Backbone as a chain_set.jsonl record, in Angstrom:
{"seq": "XXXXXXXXXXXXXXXXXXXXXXXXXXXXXXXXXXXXXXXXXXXXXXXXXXXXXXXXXXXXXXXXXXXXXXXXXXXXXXXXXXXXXXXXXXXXXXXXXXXXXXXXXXXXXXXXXXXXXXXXXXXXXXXXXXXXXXXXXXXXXXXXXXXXXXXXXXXXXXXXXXXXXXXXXXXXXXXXXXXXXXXXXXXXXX", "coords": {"N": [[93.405, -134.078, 18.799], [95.682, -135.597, 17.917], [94.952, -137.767, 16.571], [93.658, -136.862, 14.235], [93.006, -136.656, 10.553], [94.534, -135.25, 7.72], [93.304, -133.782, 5.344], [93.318, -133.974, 2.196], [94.104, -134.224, -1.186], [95.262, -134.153, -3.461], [99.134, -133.097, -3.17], [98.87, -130.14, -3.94], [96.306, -129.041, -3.641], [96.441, -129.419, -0.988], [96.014, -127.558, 2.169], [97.241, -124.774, 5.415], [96.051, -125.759, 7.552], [95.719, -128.419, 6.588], [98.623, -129.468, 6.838], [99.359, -128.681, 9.294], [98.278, -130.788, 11.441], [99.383, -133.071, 9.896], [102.078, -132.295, 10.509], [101.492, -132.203, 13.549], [102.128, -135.217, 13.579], [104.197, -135.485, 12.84], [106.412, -135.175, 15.172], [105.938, -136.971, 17.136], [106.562, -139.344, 15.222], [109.211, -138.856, 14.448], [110.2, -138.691, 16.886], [110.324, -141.661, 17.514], [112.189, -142.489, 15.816], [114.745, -143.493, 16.619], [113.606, -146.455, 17.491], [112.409, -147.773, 15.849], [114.302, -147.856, 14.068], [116.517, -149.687, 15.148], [114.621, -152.105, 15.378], [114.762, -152.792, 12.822], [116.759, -153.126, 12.344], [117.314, -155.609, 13.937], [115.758, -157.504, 12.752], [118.088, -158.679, 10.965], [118.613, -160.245, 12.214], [118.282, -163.276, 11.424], [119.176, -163.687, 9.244], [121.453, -164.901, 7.114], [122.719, -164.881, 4.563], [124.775, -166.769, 3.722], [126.998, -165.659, 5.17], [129.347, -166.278, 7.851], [128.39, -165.913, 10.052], [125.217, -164.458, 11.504], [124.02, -161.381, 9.934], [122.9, -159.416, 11.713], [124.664, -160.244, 13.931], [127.188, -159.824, 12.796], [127.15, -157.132, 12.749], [126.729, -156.327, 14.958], [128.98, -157.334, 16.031], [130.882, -155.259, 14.567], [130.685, -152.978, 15.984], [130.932, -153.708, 18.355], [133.458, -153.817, 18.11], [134.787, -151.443, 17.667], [133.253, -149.993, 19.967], [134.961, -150.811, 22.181], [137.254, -150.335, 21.195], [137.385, -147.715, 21.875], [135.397, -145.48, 20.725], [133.869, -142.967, 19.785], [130.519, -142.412, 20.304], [128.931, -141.839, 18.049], [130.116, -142.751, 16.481], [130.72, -145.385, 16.94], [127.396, -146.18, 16.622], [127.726, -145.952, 13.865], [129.193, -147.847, 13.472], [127.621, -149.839, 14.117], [125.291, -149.87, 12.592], [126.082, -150.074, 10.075], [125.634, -152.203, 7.701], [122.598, -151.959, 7.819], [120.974, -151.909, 5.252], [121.714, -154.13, 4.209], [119.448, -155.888, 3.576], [117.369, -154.678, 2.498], [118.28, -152.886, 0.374], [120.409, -154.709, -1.248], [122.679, -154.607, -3.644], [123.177, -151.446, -3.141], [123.987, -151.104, -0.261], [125.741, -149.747, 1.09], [125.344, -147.24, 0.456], [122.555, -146.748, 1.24], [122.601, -147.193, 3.881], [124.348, -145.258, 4.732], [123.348, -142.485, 4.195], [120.728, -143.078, 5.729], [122.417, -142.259, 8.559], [123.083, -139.603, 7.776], [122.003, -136.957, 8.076], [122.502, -137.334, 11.328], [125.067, -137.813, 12.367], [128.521, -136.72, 11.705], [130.24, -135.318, 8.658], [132.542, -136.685, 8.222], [132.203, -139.633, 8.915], [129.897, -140.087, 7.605], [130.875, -140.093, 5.192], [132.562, -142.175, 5.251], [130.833, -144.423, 5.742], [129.373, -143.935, 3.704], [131.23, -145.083, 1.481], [132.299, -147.493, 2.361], [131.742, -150.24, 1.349], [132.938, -150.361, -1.156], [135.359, -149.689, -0.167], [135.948, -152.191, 1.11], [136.0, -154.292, -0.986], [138.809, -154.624, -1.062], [139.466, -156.941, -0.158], [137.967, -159.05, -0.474], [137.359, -158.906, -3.775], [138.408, -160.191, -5.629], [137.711, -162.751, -5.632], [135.363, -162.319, -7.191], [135.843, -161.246, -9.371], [136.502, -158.717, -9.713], [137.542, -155.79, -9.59], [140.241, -155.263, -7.14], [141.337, -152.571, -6.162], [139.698, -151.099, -6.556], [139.397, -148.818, -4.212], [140.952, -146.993, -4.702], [140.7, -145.08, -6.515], [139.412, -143.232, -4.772], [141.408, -142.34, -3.346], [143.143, -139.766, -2.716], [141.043, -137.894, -1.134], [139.953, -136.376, 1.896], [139.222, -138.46, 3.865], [139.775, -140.968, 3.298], [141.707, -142.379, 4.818], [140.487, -142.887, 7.295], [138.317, -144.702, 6.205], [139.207, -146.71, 5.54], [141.022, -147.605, 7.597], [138.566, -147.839, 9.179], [137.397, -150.126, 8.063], [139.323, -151.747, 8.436], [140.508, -152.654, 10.933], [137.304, -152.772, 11.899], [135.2, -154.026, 10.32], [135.514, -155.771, 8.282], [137.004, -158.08, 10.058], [134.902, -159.061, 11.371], [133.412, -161.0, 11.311], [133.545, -163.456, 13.527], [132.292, -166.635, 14.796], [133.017, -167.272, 17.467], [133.231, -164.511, 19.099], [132.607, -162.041, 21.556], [130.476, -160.695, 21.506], [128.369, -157.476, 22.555], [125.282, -156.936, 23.448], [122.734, -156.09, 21.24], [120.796, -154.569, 23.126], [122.133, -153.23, 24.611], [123.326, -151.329, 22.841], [121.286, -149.908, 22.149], [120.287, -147.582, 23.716], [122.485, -145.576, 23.307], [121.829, -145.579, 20.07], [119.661, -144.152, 20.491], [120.272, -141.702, 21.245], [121.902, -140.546, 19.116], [120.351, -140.665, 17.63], [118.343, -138.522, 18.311], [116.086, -136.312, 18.407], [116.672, -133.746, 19.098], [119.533, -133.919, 18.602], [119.457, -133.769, 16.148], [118.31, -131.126, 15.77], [120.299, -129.831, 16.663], [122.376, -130.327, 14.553], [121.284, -129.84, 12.293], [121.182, -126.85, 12.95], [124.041, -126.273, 12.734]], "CA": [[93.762, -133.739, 17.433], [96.918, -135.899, 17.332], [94.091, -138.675, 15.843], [93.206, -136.623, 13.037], [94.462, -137.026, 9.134], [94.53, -134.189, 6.72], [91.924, -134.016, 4.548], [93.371, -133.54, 1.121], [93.649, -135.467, -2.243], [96.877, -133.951, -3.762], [99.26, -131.688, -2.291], [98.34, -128.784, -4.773], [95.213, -128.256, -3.081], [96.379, -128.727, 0.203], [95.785, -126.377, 3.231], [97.861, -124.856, 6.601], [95.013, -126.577, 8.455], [96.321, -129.809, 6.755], [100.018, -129.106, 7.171], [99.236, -128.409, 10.811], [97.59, -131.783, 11.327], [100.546, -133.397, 9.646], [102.94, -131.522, 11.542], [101.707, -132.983, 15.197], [102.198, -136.379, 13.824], [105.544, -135.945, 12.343], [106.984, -135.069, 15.98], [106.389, -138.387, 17.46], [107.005, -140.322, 14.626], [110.451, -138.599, 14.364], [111.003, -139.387, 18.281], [110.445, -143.007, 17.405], [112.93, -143.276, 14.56], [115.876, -144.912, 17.104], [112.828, -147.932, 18.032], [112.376, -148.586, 14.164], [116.151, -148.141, 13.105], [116.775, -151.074, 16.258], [113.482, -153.189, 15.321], [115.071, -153.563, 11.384], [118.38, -154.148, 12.49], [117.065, -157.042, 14.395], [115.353, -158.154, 11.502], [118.907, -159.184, 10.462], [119.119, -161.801, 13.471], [117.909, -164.556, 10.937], [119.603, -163.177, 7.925], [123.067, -164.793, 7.059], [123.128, -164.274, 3.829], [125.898, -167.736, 3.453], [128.618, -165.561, 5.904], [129.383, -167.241, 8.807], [127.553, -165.199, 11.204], [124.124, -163.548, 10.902], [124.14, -159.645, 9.875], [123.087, -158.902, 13.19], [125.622, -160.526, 14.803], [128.308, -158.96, 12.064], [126.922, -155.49, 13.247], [126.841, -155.956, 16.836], [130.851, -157.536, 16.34], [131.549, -154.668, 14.285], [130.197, -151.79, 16.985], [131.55, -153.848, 19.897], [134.862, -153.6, 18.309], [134.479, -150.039, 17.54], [133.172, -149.383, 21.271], [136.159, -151.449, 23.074], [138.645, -149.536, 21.168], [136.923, -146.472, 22.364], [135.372, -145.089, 19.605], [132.935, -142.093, 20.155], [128.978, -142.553, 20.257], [128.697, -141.617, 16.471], [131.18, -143.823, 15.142], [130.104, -147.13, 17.28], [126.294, -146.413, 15.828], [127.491, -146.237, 12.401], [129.987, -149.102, 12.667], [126.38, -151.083, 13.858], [124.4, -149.27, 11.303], [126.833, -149.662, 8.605], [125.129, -153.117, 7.036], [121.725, -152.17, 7.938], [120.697, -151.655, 4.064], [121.41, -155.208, 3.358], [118.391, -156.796, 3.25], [116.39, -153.891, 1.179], [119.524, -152.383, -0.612], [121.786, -155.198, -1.558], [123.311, -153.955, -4.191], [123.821, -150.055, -2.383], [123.222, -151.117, 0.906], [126.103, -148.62, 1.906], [125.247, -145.352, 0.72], [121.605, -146.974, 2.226], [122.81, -146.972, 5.745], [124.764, -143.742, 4.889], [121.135, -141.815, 4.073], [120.034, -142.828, 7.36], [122.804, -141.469, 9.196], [123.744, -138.524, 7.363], [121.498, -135.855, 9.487], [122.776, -137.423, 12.196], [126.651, -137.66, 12.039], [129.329, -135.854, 11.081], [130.581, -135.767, 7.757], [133.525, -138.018, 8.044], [131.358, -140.962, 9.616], [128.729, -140.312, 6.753], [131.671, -140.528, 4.335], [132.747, -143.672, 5.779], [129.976, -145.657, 6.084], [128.726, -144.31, 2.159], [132.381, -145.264, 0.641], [133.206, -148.693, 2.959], [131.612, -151.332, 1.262], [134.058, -150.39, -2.005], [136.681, -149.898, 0.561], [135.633, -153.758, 1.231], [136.207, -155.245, -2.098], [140.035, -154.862, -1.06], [139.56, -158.593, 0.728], [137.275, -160.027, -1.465], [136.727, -158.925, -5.146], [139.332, -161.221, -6.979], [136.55, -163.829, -5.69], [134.142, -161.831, -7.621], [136.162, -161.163, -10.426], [135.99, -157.057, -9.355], [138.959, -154.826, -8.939], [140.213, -155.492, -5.591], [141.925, -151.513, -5.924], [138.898, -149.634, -6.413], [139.165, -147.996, -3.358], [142.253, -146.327, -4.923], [139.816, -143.963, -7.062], [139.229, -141.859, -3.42], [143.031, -141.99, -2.4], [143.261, -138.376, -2.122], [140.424, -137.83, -0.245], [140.163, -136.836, 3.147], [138.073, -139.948, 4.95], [140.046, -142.325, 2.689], [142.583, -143.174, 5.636], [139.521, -143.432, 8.417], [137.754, -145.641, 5.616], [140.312, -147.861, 5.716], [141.04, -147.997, 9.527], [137.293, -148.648, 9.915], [137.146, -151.445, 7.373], [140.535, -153.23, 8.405], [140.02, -152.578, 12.13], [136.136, -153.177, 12.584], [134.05, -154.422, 9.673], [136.069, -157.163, 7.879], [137.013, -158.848, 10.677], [133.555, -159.498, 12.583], [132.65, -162.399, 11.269], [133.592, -164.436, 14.066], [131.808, -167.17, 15.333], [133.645, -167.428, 18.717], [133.333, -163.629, 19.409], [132.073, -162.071, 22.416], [129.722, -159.598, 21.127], [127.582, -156.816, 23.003], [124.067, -157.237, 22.979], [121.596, -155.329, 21.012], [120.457, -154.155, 24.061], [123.131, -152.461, 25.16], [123.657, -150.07, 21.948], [119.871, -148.842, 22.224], [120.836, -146.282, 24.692], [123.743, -145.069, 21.987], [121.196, -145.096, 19.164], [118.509, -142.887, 20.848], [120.833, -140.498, 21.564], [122.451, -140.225, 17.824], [119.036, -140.212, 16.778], [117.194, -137.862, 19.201], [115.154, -135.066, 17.799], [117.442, -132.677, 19.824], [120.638, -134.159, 17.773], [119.005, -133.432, 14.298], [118.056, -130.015, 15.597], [121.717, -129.222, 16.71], [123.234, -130.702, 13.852], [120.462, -128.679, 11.324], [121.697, -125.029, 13.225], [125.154, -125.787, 12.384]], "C": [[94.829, -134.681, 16.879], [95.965, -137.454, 16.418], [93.635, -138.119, 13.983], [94.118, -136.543, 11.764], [94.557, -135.35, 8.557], [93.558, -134.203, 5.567], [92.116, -133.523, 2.949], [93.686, -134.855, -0.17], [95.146, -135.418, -2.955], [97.129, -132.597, -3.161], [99.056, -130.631, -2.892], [96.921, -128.139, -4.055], [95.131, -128.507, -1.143], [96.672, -127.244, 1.267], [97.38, -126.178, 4.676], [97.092, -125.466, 7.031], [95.45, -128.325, 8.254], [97.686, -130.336, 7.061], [100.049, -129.206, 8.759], [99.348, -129.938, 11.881], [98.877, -132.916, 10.89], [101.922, -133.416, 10.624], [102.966, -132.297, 13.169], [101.747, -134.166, 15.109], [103.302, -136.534, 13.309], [106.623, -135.591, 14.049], [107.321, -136.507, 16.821], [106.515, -139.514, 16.867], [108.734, -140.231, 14.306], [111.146, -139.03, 15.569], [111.346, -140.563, 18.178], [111.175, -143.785, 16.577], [113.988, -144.58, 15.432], [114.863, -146.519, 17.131], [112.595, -148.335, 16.61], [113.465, -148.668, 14.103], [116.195, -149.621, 14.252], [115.728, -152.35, 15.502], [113.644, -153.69, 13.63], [116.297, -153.874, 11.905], [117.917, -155.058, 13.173], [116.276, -157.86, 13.786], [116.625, -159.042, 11.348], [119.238, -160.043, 11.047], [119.147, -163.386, 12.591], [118.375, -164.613, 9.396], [120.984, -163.643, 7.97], [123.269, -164.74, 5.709], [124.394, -165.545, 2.879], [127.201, -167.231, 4.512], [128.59, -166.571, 7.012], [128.467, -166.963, 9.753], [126.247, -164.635, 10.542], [124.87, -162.324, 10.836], [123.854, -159.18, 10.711], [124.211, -159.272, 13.819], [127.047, -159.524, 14.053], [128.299, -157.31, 12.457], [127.305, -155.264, 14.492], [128.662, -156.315, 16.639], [131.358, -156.237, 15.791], [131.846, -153.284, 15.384], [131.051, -152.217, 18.189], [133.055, -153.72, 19.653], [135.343, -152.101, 18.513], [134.2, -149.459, 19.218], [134.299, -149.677, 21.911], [137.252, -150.728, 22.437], [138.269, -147.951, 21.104], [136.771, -145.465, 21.775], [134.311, -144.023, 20.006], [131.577, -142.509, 19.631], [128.874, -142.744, 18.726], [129.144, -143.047, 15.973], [131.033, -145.36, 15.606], [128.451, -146.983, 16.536], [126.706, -146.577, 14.139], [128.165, -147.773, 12.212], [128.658, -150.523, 13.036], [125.471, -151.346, 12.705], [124.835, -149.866, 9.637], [126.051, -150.767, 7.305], [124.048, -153.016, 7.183], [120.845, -152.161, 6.375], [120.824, -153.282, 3.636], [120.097, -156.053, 2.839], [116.901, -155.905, 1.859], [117.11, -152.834, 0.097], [120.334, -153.082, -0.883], [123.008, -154.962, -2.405], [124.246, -152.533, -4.057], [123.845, -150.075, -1.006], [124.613, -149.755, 2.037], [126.374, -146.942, 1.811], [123.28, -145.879, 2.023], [121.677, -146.487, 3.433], [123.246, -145.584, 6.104], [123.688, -142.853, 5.209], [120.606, -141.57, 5.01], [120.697, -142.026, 8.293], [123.021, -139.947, 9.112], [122.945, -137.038, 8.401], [122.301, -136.125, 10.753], [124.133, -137.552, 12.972], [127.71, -136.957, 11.705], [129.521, -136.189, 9.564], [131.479, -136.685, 7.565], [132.999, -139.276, 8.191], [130.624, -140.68, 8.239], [129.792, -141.139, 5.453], [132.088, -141.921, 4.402], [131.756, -144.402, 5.34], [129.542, -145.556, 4.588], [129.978, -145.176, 1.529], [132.291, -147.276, 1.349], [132.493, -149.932, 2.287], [132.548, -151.077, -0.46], [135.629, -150.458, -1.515], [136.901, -151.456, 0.969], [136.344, -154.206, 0.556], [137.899, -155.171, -1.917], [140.216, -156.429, -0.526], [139.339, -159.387, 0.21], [137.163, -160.064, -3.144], [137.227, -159.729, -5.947], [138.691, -162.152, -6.505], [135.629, -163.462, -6.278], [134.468, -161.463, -8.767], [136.012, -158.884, -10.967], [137.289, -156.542, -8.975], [139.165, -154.437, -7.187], [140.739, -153.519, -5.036], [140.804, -150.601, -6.45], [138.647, -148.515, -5.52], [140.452, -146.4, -3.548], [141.212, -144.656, -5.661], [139.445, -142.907, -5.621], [140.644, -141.953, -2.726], [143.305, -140.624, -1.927], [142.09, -137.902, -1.211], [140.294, -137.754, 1.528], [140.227, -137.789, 4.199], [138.857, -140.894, 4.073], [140.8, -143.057, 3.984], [141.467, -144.236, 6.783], [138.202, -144.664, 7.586], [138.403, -146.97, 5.726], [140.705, -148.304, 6.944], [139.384, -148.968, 9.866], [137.252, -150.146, 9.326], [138.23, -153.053, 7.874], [139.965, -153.417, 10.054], [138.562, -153.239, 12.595], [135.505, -154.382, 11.172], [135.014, -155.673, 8.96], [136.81, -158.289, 8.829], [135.971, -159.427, 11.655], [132.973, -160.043, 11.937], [132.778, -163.691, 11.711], [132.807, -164.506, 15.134], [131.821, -167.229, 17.335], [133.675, -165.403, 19.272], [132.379, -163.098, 20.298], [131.184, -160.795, 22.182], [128.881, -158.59, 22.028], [126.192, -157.005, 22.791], [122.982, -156.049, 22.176], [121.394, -154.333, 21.803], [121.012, -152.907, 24.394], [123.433, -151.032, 23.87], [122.517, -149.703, 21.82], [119.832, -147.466, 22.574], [121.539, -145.277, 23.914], [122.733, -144.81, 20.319], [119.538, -144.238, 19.7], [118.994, -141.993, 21.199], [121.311, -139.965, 20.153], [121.028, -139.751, 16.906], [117.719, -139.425, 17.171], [116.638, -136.706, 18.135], [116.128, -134.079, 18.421], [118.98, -133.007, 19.072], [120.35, -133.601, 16.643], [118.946, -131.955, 14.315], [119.648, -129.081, 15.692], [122.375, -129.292, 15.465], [122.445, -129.552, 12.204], [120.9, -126.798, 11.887], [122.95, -125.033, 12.821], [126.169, -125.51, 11.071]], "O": [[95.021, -134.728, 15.664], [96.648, -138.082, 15.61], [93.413, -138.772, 12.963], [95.342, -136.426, 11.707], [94.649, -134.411, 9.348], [93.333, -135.319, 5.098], [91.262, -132.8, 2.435], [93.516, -136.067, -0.039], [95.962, -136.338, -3.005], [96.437, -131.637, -2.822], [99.052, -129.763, -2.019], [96.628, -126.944, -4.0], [94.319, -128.087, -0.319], [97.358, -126.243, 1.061], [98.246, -127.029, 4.878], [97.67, -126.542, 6.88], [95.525, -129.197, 9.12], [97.875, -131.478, 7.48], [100.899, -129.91, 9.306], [100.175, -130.149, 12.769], [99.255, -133.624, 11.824], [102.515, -134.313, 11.223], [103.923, -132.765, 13.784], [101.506, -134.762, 16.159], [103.665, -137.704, 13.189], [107.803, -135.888, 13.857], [108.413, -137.008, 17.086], [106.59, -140.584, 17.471], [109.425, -141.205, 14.007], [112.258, -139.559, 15.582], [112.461, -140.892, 18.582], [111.144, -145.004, 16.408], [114.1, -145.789, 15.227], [115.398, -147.581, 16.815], [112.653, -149.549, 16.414], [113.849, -149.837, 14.064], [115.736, -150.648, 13.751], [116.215, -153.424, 15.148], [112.986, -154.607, 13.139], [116.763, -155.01, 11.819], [118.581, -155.942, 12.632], [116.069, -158.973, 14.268], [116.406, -160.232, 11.574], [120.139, -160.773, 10.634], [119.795, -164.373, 12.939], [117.993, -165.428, 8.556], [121.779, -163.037, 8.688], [124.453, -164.433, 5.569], [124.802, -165.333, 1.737], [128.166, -167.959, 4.747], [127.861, -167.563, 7.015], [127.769, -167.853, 10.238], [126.151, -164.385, 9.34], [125.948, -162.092, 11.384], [124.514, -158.155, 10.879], [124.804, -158.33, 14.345], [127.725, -158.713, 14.684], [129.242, -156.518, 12.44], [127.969, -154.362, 15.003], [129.496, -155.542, 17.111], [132.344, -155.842, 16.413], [132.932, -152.728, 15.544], [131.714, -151.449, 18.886], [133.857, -153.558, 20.572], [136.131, -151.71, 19.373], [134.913, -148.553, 19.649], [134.837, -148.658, 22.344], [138.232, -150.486, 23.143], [138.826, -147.138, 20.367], [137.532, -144.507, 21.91], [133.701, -144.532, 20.947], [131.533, -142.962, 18.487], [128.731, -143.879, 18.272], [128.664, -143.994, 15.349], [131.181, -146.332, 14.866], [128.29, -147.899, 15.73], [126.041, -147.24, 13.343], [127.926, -148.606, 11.337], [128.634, -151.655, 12.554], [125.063, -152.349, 12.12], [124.227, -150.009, 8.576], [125.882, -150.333, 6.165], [123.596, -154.065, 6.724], [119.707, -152.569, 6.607], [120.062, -153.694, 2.761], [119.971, -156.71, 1.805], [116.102, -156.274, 0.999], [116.549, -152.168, -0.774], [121.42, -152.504, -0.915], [124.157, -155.088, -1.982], [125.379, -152.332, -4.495], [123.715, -148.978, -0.463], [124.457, -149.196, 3.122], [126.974, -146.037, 2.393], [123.008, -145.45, 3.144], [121.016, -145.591, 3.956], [122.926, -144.889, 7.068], [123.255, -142.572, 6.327], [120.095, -140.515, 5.386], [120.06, -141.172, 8.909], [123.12, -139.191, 10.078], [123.511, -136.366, 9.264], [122.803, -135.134, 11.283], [124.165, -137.374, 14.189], [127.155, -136.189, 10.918], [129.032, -137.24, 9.15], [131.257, -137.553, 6.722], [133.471, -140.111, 7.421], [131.103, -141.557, 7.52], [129.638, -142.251, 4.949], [131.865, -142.706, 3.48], [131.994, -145.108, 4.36], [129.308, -146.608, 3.995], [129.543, -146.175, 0.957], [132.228, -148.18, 0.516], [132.81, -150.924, 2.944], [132.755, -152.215, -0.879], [136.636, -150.941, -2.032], [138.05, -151.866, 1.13], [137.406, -154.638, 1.005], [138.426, -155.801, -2.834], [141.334, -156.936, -0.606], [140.005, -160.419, 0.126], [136.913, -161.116, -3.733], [136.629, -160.055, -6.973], [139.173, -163.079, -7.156], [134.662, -164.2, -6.09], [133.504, -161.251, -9.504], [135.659, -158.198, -11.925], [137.961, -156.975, -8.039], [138.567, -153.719, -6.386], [140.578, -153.143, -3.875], [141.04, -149.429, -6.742], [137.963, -147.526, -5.783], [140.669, -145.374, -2.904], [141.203, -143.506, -5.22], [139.234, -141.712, -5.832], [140.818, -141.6, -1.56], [143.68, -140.417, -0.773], [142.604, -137.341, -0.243], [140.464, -138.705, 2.291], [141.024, -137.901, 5.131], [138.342, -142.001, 4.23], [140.534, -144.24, 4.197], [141.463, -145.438, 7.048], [137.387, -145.31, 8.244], [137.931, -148.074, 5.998], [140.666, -149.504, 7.216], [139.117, -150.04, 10.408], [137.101, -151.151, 10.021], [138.163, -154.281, 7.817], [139.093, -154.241, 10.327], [138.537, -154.087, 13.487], [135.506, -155.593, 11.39], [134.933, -156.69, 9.648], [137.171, -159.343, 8.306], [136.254, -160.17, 12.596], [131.798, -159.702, 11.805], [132.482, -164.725, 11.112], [132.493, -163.678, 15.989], [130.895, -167.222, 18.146], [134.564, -165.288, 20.116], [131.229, -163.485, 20.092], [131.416, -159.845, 22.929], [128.338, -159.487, 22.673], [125.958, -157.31, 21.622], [122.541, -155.139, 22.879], [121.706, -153.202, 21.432], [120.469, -151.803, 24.441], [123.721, -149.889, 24.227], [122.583, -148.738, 21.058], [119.458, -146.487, 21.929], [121.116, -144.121, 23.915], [123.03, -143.884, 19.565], [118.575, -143.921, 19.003], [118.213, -141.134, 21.61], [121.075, -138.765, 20.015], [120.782, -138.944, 16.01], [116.577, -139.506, 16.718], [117.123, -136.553, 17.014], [116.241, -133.291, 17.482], [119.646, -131.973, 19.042], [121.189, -132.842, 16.158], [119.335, -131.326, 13.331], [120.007, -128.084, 15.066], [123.027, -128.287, 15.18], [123.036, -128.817, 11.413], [120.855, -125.8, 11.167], [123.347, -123.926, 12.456], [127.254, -124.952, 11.236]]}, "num_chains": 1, "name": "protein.A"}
């Protein structure tokens, strides 16, 4: 059965029989989300974009900094995750990445990773002609401090060349666990 489609035209006249049918193919396409989320972030291997480094490599530096200063499971996948939106969200690419995590994370990490590329423009925007203090608009905010830790700490500094990065490889393990079917279900009861 797990071969068969659903047999309808629009959902108004679909059936439980097609729902059903549906249903046993959304289980192992949901198991398989960590092997897609990995197989676009390594899309970004050939992607630089003009920085110095590819966007893969900027991910993996940002995570390996994030893991080495002993950052919990969650919060090293998002600080890999966090740029994965660039290439089909440039413009939003970090509520993008947020989106993806948000089932899967806590709220502070979701907060993070949607807010940090405005928490960014503190480095760069007077090259862009962009208010370098927009991040001031969420000052009161809880996650503003851990926005700011993550950004100064991990993500604006991993764009070096000379850096000894983690491999891909190695955070697979860490994103099939953030993204198990048994995470989503815990995190949906609570």
């Amino acid at each position: 059965m797990i071969g068969a489609q659903a047999n309808f035209v629009t959902l108004a006249e679909s059936t439980k029989a097609d729902w059903d049918i549906v249903k046993q193919h959304w289980l192992p396409w949901l198991e398989d989300l960590p092997g897609r989320v990995l197989a676009h972030l390594a899309m970004l291997a050939d992607d630089h974009g003009g920085f110095p480094v590819s966007r893969l490599e900027h991910s993996l530096q940002t995570a390996t900094r994030a893991h080495r200063d002993g950052r919990d499971e969650d919060y090293v996948v998002c600080a890999l995750l966090h740029d994965i939106g660039d290439a089909l969200a440039p413009t939003n690419h970090a509520e993008f990445a947020a989106d993806i995590l948000k089932p899967y994370v806590s709220e502070a990490n979701h907060w993070m990773i949607a807010h940090h590329g405005i928490f960014q423009l503190t480095y760069h925007a007077s090259h862009w002609d962009l208010d370098p203090d927009a991040r001031e608009q969420f000052r009161d905010h809880e996650n503003f401090g851990r926005t700011v830790e993550f950004c100064e700490r991990y993500d604006q500094v991993s764009f070096d060349r000379a850096y000894a990065s983690l491999p891909l490889a190695f955070f697979a393990p860490l994103v099939g666990r953030v993204f198990s079917v048994k995470r989503l279900a815990e995190r949906a009861a609570s």
